[in-house]
């Protein structure tokens, strides 16, 4: 029988300390999901004193789903909307954090909305903060508000969980949306950093869902207009008035905000936006209405299914010129033409008509952005750079000072209507009864 | 013996005096009231029949007595009965033998044989009249299958051997017997197929078994823990199975099996990791179906290991990985909960383990497993309602607990279930980094293990491609023409080359013409 040895403590201490050391470390980077103040979106405005005014929307998840058992829909007052002013974003975030009991969590922010004024003056500095901050994701959507950002964010979301989600969905649900030119933080800053392209992004504004009468008219605005400030004020009043009737307010993507460098230059309306998308080959969803041609009555509703664009930059006698070849594919969605059923001839006609229409839209946007504002939202500079970086070196200094404005852009459009659906004629064509 | 101690044992040859022999035995079996000494008269000589009343079959014993009485009408002196020639003449079926050594006599007595001592003879006769007890062969409890044989091992070694011999009818199936346990004298047999199993493996098993000195062996695990390669590893380096068909299949692959008398299971060696995820049923099903089921099992293994740690890590460290709506959902579910996710998970784990253990020990009358599952559901429901744990945590732990049963091997199932807890702690302290480091350590440990010289992770690492047909997939039987590599099978060829079914190309007319 072996004598039992006295128990040795040393290995035991070693094991125990191995187990407890990690616990003592305190899990410093741990943040329980329920102790996060989830920031959904922020809006950046500039107030009268030239200070930044940031409106932040935080989600209160617990109250969002508190009434879920009974009616199944999220609770409406589940958001904390706070407006803080300050000199810069860091200061503002500090203030915001001071007034929030939980950790500010920015990792899931969906959208940043710039008010019109802030987009003109403060955009660059704010983007510096957003791209520098470690929490922000590079795929936050940047949007410009037709008015103040506050008026956009103060709307309770209709169908979605939060305003940010609602905007995301607006951007993502592309069917029948022809104004989708929203860029995210990465794309936007990339274009801002490079000289070959100018940034643009979606324009958002609050609308009334209840009736069309109250819908604020699209404010055709551009920085070159003198009455800019005045219209801005008008919008402000209008939107602050609308803030009260909470249930009828929705959001709408209405057009495109065009920048020159980091400064907001103006807005494009829907047809112009469509022209821009065509030029960039981005038009994947769109609706075009054409006349029947031979008879006055009726029209043809076309769904744009795809588009493609290529630029062929050329240097002619030291002068830049460019050919944009665009191909468009479309389906017939609806036709109310009284005439004969769709025939190859008819299709050719429609194609031609579509091409004409598209061409005029493209010309319009070129007129506005290229000739008037001298911004290169089309990426023409990029095309020159890609063809020959050395040539671009020569063009670059004068690009936005005359070269772009005077450049001849030849637009060639090739439309192709592929399908007419399950029926050839219109419904009830046989009128002999 | 001195100091009133009962005599421990008797050694050496017997004496020729009946009285001395009987008194020796009587003092040995002092206070063993079930040991009976029945004096009989065999012709002119005195004799004594010794047996344990409860170990013998009374009917058989009566037969022996009748027969003896009939036999000894003979003219020969009674002690001549203890000669081999006599036995051969009158007891042709080996139920009787002669012995001259005390240790043999005692062993025979204790294993239920009746011993006849005869005066003037230093040899005894013993009659095999042992009563066989134990349950009938029944369905295997631990490894159930839908298809395949339904017979399982029982506690009786003779029946177990019978079951295996029934399946493999070749003289190459060798059965080597050992007696281990100084007090229990348990019979242990090593089975292998000569010509397939590696001699080195067989010798190694023999050596390891011979080394064992223990007073009792009551189950296979006694041996398993003493002959396994990695004594500190929780992972089984010998496979326990209660299916004779699995033993037979393993023997055919070149493995060896160890059977222990009194244990309703067998040990298989060597074993590789993937086998713990294989079920016998895989081989009785369609290859494609089996392959898919295998993948489900691999998935189940990962779910059991990392689902709760994953959830804890995501909610404590990596909220960025969630989608926004899901984040808000989870945040809403976890709002106002008093404890961090890690504590919740540990609480649920503990609750489940308590319930499971209680369910196992619960008398069958109360319905064991059902009570466990119901209890788990009810308690998590109540805990969620009471605001102690979040509903998603209840889902996660319940899913994990039930998924654990996907693992076909019970020993392995136990190990994997508890591996989740260190991973959970690591996840709670360090997030995904902790899980990854934990899994890395686990994998390193597994890869470093060996089972009787075979790397535990083979044939995945070291990679032996010819073995993969039974690892990631279960190849159809016509494709499994070689035995798994790495085990050291001497004869690797398992079947012919042209086993793939190849029906004739001609159409029905061909058959019609016959």
Coordinates of C-alpha atoms in Angstrom, one line a residue, chain B residues 13-267:
Chain B
X13 CA -2.2 -30.0 -5.3
X14 CA -5.0 -31.7 -3.5
X15 CA -4.5 -34.3 -0.8
X16 CA -5.6 -37.8 -1.3
X17 CA -7.7 -37.8 1.8
X18 CA -11.2 -36.8 1.4
X19 CA -11.6 -35.5 4.9
X20 CA -8.6 -33.2 4.6
X21 CA -9.8 -31.8 1.2
X22 CA -13.3 -31.2 2.6
X23 CA -12.1 -29.5 5.7
X24 CA -9.7 -27.4 3.7
X25 CA -12.6 -26.3 1.5
X26 CA -14.9 -25.8 4.4
X27 CA -12.5 -23.5 6.1
X28 CA -11.9 -21.6 2.9
X29 CA -15.6 -21.1 2.4
X30 CA -16.3 -20.4 6.0
X31 CA -19.4 -18.2 6.4
X32 CA -20.3 -18.9 2.8
X33 CA -23.6 -20.5 3.6
X34 CA -24.5 -20.9 -0.1
X35 CA -21.6 -23.3 -0.5
X36 CA -23.1 -26.8 0.0
X37 CA -21.2 -30.0 0.8
X38 CA -23.2 -33.0 -0.1
X39 CA -21.7 -36.4 1.0
X40 CA -22.6 -39.2 -1.3
X41 CA -21.5 -42.8 -1.4
X42 CA -19.9 -43.8 -4.7
X43 CA -19.9 -47.6 -4.5
X44 CA -17.7 -48.4 -1.5
X45 CA -15.9 -45.1 -1.5
X46 CA -16.9 -41.9 0.2
X47 CA -17.4 -38.9 -2.0
X48 CA -18.5 -35.3 -1.6
X49 CA -20.2 -33.1 -4.1
X50 CA -19.5 -29.4 -3.5
X51 CA -21.3 -26.7 -5.3
X52 CA -22.8 -23.2 -4.8
X53 CA -26.5 -23.7 -4.4
X54 CA -27.4 -20.5 -6.2
X55 CA -25.0 -20.8 -9.1
X56 CA -26.0 -24.2 -10.3
X57 CA -29.0 -25.4 -12.2
X58 CA -30.7 -27.8 -9.9
X59 CA -32.2 -29.9 -12.7
X60 CA -28.8 -30.3 -14.3
X61 CA -27.3 -31.2 -10.9
X62 CA -30.0 -33.9 -10.4
X63 CA -29.2 -35.4 -13.8
X64 CA -25.5 -35.6 -12.9
X65 CA -26.3 -37.3 -9.6
X66 CA -28.6 -39.8 -11.2
X67 CA -26.0 -40.5 -13.8
X68 CA -23.3 -40.9 -11.3
X69 CA -25.3 -43.4 -9.3
X70 CA -26.0 -45.3 -12.4
X71 CA -22.4 -45.3 -13.5
X72 CA -20.9 -46.5 -10.2
X73 CA -22.7 -49.8 -10.4
X74 CA -19.5 -50.6 -12.2
X75 CA -16.9 -52.9 -10.6
X76 CA -14.1 -50.5 -10.7
X77 CA -13.0 -48.6 -7.6
X78 CA -14.6 -45.3 -7.4
X79 CA -11.4 -43.3 -7.6
X80 CA -10.8 -44.7 -11.0
X81 CA -13.6 -42.4 -12.0
X82 CA -11.1 -39.6 -11.9
X83 CA -9.2 -41.0 -14.8
X84 CA -9.4 -39.4 -18.1
X85 CA -10.2 -42.6 -19.8
X86 CA -13.2 -43.0 -17.6
X87 CA -14.4 -39.6 -18.3
X88 CA -14.0 -40.0 -22.0
X89 CA -16.0 -43.2 -21.8
X90 CA -18.9 -42.0 -19.9
X91 CA -19.1 -38.2 -20.3
X92 CA -18.4 -37.6 -23.9
X93 CA -19.7 -34.1 -24.1
X94 CA -17.0 -32.4 -22.0
X95 CA -19.4 -31.3 -19.3
X96 CA -17.0 -33.0 -17.0
X97 CA -13.3 -32.8 -16.5
X98 CA -10.7 -33.8 -14.0
X99 CA -8.5 -31.5 -12.0
X100 CA -5.7 -31.8 -9.5
X101 CA -5.1 -28.2 -8.5
X102 CA -6.8 -26.2 -5.7
X103 CA -6.8 -23.0 -7.7
X104 CA -8.7 -24.6 -10.5
X105 CA -11.1 -26.2 -8.1
X106 CA -11.9 -22.9 -6.4
X107 CA -12.3 -21.1 -9.7
X108 CA -14.7 -23.8 -11.0
X109 CA -16.7 -23.8 -7.9
X110 CA -17.1 -20.0 -8.1
X111 CA -18.1 -20.0 -11.7
X112 CA -21.0 -22.4 -10.9
X113 CA -19.7 -25.8 -11.4
X114 CA -20.2 -28.8 -9.2
X115 CA -17.1 -30.5 -7.9
X116 CA -16.9 -34.2 -6.9
X117 CA -14.2 -35.0 -4.4
X118 CA -13.5 -38.7 -4.0
X119 CA -11.6 -40.4 -1.2
X120 CA -8.2 -41.9 -2.1
X121 CA -7.9 -39.6 -5.0
X122 CA -5.9 -36.4 -5.5
X123 CA -8.0 -35.5 -8.5
X124 CA -11.5 -34.2 -8.7
X125 CA -14.2 -34.3 -11.2
X126 CA -16.2 -31.2 -12.0
X127 CA -19.5 -31.0 -13.8
X128 CA -20.6 -28.0 -15.7
X129 CA -24.0 -27.4 -14.3
X130 CA -23.9 -23.7 -14.1
X131 CA -27.1 -21.8 -14.4
X132 CA -27.0 -19.1 -17.0
X133 CA -28.6 -15.9 -16.0
X134 CA -29.0 -12.5 -17.6
X135 CA -31.3 -10.9 -20.0
X136 CA -32.1 -11.9 -23.5
X137 CA -30.5 -10.2 -26.5
X138 CA -32.4 -7.0 -27.2
X139 CA -32.2 -3.9 -29.3
X140 CA -29.1 -1.8 -28.7
X141 CA -29.9 1.1 -26.3
X142 CA -27.1 3.5 -27.1
X143 CA -26.9 3.3 -30.8
X144 CA -30.3 3.0 -32.3
X145 CA -30.8 2.6 -36.0
X146 CA -33.9 2.4 -38.1
X147 CA -32.4 0.0 -40.6
X148 CA -30.0 -2.8 -39.9
X149 CA -29.9 -5.5 -37.3
X150 CA -31.7 -5.0 -34.1
X151 CA -29.7 -7.2 -31.8
X152 CA -27.4 -5.7 -29.2
X153 CA -24.8 -7.0 -26.8
X154 CA -25.9 -8.3 -23.4
X155 CA -23.9 -8.8 -20.3
X156 CA -23.1 -12.4 -21.0
X157 CA -19.9 -12.9 -22.9
X158 CA -20.8 -16.2 -24.4
X159 CA -23.9 -14.7 -26.0
X160 CA -21.9 -11.7 -27.2
X161 CA -19.2 -14.0 -28.8
X162 CA -22.0 -16.0 -30.3
X163 CA -23.5 -12.9 -31.9
X164 CA -20.2 -12.0 -33.5
X165 CA -19.3 -15.5 -34.6
X166 CA -22.7 -15.6 -36.2
X167 CA -21.8 -12.8 -38.4
X168 CA -18.2 -13.7 -39.2
X169 CA -17.9 -17.4 -39.8
X170 CA -14.2 -17.9 -40.4
X171 CA -11.5 -19.6 -38.5
X172 CA -9.5 -16.4 -39.1
X173 CA -11.6 -14.7 -36.4
X174 CA -9.4 -15.2 -33.4
X175 CA -10.6 -14.9 -29.9
X176 CA -7.9 -14.5 -27.3
X177 CA -9.0 -14.8 -23.7
X178 CA -7.6 -13.0 -20.7
X179 CA -8.5 -13.1 -17.1
X180 CA -8.3 -9.6 -15.5
X181 CA -9.2 -8.6 -12.0
X182 CA -7.6 -10.3 -9.0
X183 CA -10.9 -10.6 -7.3
X184 CA -13.5 -10.5 -10.0
X185 CA -11.6 -12.8 -12.3
X186 CA -13.3 -11.3 -15.3
X187 CA -12.9 -12.9 -18.6
X188 CA -11.8 -10.4 -21.3
X189 CA -11.5 -11.4 -24.9
X190 CA -9.7 -9.7 -27.7
X191 CA -11.1 -10.4 -31.1
X192 CA -9.4 -9.8 -34.5
X193 CA -9.3 -11.3 -37.9
X194 CA -6.1 -12.9 -38.6
X195 CA -4.7 -11.8 -41.9
X196 CA -6.5 -8.4 -41.8
X197 CA -5.7 -6.9 -38.5
X198 CA -2.1 -5.7 -38.0
X199 CA -0.1 -8.0 -35.8
X200 CA 1.5 -5.1 -34.1
X201 CA -1.9 -3.8 -33.1
X202 CA -2.9 -7.1 -31.7
X203 CA 0.3 -7.5 -29.8
X204 CA 0.0 -4.0 -28.5
X205 CA -3.5 -4.7 -27.2
X206 CA -2.3 -7.9 -25.6
X207 CA 0.6 -6.1 -23.9
X208 CA -1.5 -3.3 -22.6
X209 CA -4.1 -5.7 -21.2
X210 CA -1.4 -7.9 -19.6
X211 CA -0.1 -4.8 -17.8
X212 CA -3.3 -4.3 -16.0
X213 CA -3.4 -5.2 -12.3
X214 CA -6.7 -4.3 -10.7
X215 CA -8.9 -6.1 -8.3
X216 CA -12.0 -5.7 -10.3
X217 CA -13.2 -5.1 -13.9
X218 CA -17.0 -4.4 -14.0
X219 CA -17.3 -2.6 -17.4
X220 CA -15.3 -1.9 -20.5
X221 CA -14.5 1.5 -19.3
X222 CA -12.3 0.1 -16.6
X223 CA -10.1 -1.2 -19.3
X224 CA -10.6 1.7 -21.7
X225 CA -9.2 4.2 -19.2
X226 CA -6.2 2.0 -18.6
X227 CA -5.2 1.2 -22.1
X228 CA -6.1 4.3 -24.0
X229 CA -3.3 6.5 -25.5
X230 CA -4.2 9.8 -24.1
X231 CA -5.2 9.4 -20.4
X232 CA -5.9 13.1 -19.9
X233 CA -7.9 13.6 -23.1
X234 CA -11.7 13.6 -22.8
X235 CA -11.9 12.3 -26.4
X236 CA -12.4 8.6 -26.6
X237 CA -9.5 6.9 -28.2
X238 CA -11.3 3.6 -28.1
X239 CA -14.8 3.4 -29.4
X240 CA -17.5 1.9 -27.3
X241 CA -20.3 0.2 -29.1
X242 CA -23.2 -2.0 -28.2
X243 CA -23.8 -3.2 -31.7
X244 CA -22.5 -6.6 -32.8
X245 CA -22.8 -5.5 -36.4
X246 CA -20.6 -2.5 -35.8
X247 CA -18.0 -4.8 -34.1
X248 CA -18.1 -7.1 -37.1
X249 CA -17.7 -4.3 -39.6
X250 CA -14.8 -2.9 -37.6
X251 CA -13.1 -6.3 -37.5
X252 CA -13.5 -6.5 -41.2
X253 CA -11.7 -3.2 -41.5
X254 CA -8.7 -4.5 -39.6
X255 CA -9.6 -3.4 -36.1
X256 CA -9.6 -5.3 -32.9
X257 CA -12.4 -5.6 -30.5
X258 CA -12.3 -6.1 -26.7
X259 CA -15.2 -7.8 -25.0
X260 CA -15.5 -7.8 -21.2
X261 CA -17.7 -10.4 -19.5
X262 CA -20.5 -8.6 -17.8
X263 CA -20.4 -5.5 -19.9
X264 CA -23.0 -5.1 -22.7
X265 CA -20.6 -3.2 -24.9
X266 CA -17.4 -3.8 -26.8
X267 CA -14.3 -1.6 -27.2

